[in-house]
Tab-separated table of C-alpha atoms and ligand atoms in Angstrom:
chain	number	residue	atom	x	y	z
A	1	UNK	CA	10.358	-9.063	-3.468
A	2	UNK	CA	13.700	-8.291	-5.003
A	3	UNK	CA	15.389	-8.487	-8.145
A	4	UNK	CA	19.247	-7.978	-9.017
A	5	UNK	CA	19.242	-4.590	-7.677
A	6	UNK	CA	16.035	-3.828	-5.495
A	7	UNK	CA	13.416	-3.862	-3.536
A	8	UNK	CA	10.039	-2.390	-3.688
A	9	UNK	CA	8.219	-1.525	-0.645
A	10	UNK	CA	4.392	-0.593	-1.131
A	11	UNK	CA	3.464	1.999	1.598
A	12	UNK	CA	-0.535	2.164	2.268
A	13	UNK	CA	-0.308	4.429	5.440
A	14	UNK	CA	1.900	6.279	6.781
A	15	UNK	CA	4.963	5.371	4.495
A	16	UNK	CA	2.932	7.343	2.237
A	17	UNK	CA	3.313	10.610	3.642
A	18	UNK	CA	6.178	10.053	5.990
A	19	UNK	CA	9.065	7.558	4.785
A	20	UNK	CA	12.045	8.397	6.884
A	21	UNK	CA	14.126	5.601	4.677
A	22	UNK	CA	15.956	6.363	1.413
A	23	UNK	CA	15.034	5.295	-1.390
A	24	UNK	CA	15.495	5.582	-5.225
A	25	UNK	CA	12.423	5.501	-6.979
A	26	UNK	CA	9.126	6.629	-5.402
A	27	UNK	CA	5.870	5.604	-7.500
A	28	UNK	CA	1.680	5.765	-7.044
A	29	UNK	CA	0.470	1.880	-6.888
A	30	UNK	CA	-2.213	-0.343	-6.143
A	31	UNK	CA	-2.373	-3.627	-4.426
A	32	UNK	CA	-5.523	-5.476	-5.954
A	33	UNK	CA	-7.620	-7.545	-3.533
A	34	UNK	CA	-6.832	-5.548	-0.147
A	35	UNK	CA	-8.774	-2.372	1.525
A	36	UNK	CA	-7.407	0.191	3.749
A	37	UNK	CA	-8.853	-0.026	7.240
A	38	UNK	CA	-7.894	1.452	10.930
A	39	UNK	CA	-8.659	-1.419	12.436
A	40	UNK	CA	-5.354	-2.006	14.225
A	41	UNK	CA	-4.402	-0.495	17.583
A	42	UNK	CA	-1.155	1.723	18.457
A	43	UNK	CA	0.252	2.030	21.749
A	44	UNK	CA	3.294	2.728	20.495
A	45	UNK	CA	3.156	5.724	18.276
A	46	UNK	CA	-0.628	7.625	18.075
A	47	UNK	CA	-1.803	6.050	21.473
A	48	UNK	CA	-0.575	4.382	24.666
A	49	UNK	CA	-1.050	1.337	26.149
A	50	UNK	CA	-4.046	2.587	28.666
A	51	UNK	CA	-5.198	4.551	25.343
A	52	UNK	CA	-4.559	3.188	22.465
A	53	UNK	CA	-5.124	4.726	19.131
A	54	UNK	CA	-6.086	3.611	15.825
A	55	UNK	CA	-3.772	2.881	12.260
A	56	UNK	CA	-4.405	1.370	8.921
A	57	UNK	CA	-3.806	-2.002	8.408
A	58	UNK	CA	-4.291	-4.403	4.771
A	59	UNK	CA	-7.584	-5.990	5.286
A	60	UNK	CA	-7.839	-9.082	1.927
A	61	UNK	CA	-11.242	-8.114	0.203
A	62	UNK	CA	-11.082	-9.820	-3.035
A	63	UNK	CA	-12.806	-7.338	-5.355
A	64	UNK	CA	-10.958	-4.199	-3.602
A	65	UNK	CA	-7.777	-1.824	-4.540
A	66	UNK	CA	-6.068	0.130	-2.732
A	67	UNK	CA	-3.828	2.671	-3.721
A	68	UNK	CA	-0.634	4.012	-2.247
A	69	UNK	CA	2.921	4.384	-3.370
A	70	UNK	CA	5.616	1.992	-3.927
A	71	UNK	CA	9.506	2.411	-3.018
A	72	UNK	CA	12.237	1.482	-4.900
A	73	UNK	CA	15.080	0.890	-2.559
A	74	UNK	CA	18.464	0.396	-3.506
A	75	UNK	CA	20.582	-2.663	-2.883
A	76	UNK	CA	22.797	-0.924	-0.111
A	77	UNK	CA	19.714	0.275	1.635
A	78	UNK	CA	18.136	-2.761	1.634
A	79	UNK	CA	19.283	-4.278	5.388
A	80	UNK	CA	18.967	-0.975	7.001
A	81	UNK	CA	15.831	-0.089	5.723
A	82	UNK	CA	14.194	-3.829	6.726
A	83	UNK	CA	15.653	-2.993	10.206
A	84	UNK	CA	14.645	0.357	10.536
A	85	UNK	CA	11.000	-0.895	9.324
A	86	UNK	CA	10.835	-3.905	11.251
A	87	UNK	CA	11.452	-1.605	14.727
A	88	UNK	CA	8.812	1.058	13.607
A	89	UNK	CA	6.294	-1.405	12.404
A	90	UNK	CA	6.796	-4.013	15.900
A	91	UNK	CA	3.356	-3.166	17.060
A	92	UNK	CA	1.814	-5.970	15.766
A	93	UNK	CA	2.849	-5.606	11.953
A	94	UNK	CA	3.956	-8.473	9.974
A	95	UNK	CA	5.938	-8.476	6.345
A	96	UNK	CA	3.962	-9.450	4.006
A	97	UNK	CA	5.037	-9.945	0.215
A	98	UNK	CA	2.267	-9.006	-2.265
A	99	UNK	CA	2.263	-8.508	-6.203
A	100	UNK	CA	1.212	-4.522	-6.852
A	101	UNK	CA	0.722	-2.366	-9.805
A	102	UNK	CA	3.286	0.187	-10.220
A	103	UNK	CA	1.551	3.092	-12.278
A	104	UNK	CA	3.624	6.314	-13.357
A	105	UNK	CA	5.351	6.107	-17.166
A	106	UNK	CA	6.094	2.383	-17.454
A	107	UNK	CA	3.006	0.678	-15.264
A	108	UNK	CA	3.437	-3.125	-14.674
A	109	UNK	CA	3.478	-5.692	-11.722
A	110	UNK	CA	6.339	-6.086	-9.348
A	111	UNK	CA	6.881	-7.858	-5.978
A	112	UNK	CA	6.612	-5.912	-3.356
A	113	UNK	CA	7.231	-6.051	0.485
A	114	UNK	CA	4.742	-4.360	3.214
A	115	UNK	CA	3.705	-4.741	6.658
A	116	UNK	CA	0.399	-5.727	7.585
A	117	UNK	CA	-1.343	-6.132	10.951
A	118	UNK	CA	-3.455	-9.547	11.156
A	119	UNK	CA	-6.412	-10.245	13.454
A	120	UNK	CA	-4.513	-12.227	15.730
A	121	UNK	CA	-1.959	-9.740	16.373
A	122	UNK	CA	-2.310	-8.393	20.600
A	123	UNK	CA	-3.092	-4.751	19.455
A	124	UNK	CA	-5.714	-5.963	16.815
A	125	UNK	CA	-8.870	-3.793	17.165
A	126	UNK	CA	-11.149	-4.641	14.371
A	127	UNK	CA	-13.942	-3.049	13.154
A	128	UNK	CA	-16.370	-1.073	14.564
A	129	UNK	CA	-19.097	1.978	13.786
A	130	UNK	CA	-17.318	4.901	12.300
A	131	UNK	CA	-18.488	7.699	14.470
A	132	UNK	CA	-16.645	5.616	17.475
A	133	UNK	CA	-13.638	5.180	15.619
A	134	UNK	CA	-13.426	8.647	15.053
A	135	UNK	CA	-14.075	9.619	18.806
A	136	UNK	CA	-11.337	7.128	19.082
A	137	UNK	CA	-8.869	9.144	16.615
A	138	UNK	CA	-10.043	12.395	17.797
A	139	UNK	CA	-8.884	11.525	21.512
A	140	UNK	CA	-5.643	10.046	21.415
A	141	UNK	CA	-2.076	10.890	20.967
A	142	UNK	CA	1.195	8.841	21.561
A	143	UNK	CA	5.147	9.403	21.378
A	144	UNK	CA	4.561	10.249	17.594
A	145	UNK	CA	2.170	12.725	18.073
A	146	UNK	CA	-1.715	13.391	17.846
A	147	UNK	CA	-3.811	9.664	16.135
A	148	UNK	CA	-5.570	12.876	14.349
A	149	UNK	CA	-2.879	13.933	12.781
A	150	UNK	CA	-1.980	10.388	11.055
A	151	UNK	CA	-5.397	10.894	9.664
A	152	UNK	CA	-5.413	14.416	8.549
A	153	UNK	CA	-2.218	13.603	6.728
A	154	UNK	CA	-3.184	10.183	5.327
A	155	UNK	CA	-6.186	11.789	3.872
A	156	UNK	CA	-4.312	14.719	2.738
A	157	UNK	CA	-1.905	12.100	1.134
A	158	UNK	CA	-4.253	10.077	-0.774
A	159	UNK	CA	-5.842	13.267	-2.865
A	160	UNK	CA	-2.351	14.257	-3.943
A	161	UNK	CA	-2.351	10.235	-5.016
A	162	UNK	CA	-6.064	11.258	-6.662
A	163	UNK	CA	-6.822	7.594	-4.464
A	164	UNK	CA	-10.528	7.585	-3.644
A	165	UNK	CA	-10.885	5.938	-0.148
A	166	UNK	CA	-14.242	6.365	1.251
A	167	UNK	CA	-13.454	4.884	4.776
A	168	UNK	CA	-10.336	7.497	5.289
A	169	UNK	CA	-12.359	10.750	4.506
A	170	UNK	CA	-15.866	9.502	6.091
A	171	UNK	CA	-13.383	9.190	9.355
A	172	UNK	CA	-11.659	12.657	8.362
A	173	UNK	CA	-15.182	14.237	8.192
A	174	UNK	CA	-16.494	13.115	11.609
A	175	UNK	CA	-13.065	13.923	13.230
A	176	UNK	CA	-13.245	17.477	12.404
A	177	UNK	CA	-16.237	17.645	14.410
A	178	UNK	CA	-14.500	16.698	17.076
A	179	UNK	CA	-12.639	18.880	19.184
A	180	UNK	CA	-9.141	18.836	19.062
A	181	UNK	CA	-6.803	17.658	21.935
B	1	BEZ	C1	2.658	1.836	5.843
B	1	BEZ	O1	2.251	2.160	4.738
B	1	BEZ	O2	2.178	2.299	6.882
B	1	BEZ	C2	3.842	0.944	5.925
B	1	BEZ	C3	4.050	0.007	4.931
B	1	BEZ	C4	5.189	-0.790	4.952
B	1	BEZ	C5	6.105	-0.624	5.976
B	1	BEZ	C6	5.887	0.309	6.971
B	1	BEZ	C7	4.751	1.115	6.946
């Protein structure tokens, strides 16, 4: 997870598109033998308790990649950015250290730190058909704004990224038939 002078956080959601920590270095990576899926519930951020909405969580499929970015944060930051994640990411997210490929000019394998939401976690949602996971998405919005929006932006995130997610844009497609809040 660290070394002498860092540590590198790999971002699959929204850390991808919205980090609110500092960092030093900011890289495209892949975790190998994990999929993207919004399977976990929010009542926190894109829904409410009585209306909860839906955000990605790590789900281990061994012959699966999934691509986001990795932080490098600096040794000061370190404490204050493990705080300010473990606050945003109480909703049922757990650390989780994981090896991931860095890409960019010098590509190689480095420890990384992320936080994943398990089955057994209370907001836990698992899957279900995509059309009602969209109609879920498309109708709910919490203190951090529309569930839609995390979408639109993930999405929006992982073609700058040129990362090919099927699940993401099938759910971006059938929410933009869906009328917006
Ligand atoms: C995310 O990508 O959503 C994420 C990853 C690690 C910490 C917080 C958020």
């Amino acid at each position: 997870m660290t070394d002498q002078t860092s540590l590198w956080l790999f971002g699959y959601g929204s850390l991808i598109w919205r980090p609110a920590i500092p960092y030093a270095e900011r890289l495209p990576a892949r975790a190998t033998g994990y999929e993207r899926r919004f399977y976990q519930g929010s009542t926190d951020h894109r829904g409410v308790p009585e209306a909860p909405g839906r955000v990605v969580t790590l789900v281990p499929s061994a012959a699966a990649v999934c691509g986001g970015v990795a932080y490098r944060v600096a040794p000061a930051d370190v404490a204050a950015v493990l705080h300010t994640l473990d606050v945003r990411e109480q909703g049922g997210y757990t650390r989780l250290e994981l090896s991931v490929q860095v890409l960019g000019d010098a590509p190689r394998e480095v420890s990384a730190l992320t936080y994943v939401a398990a089955p057994d976690n209370p907001n836990w949602l698992g899957p279900a058909p995509v059309a009602a996971i969209a109609r879920q998405i498309a109708g709910s919005r919490g203190p951090s704004g529309k569930n839609r929006e995390y979408l639109v932006r993930l999405a929006a995130a992982l073609r700058e990224l040129a990362v090919d997610d099927p699940h993401v844009f099938e759910l971006e497609r059938e929410v933009a038939g869906h009328e917006d809040l």
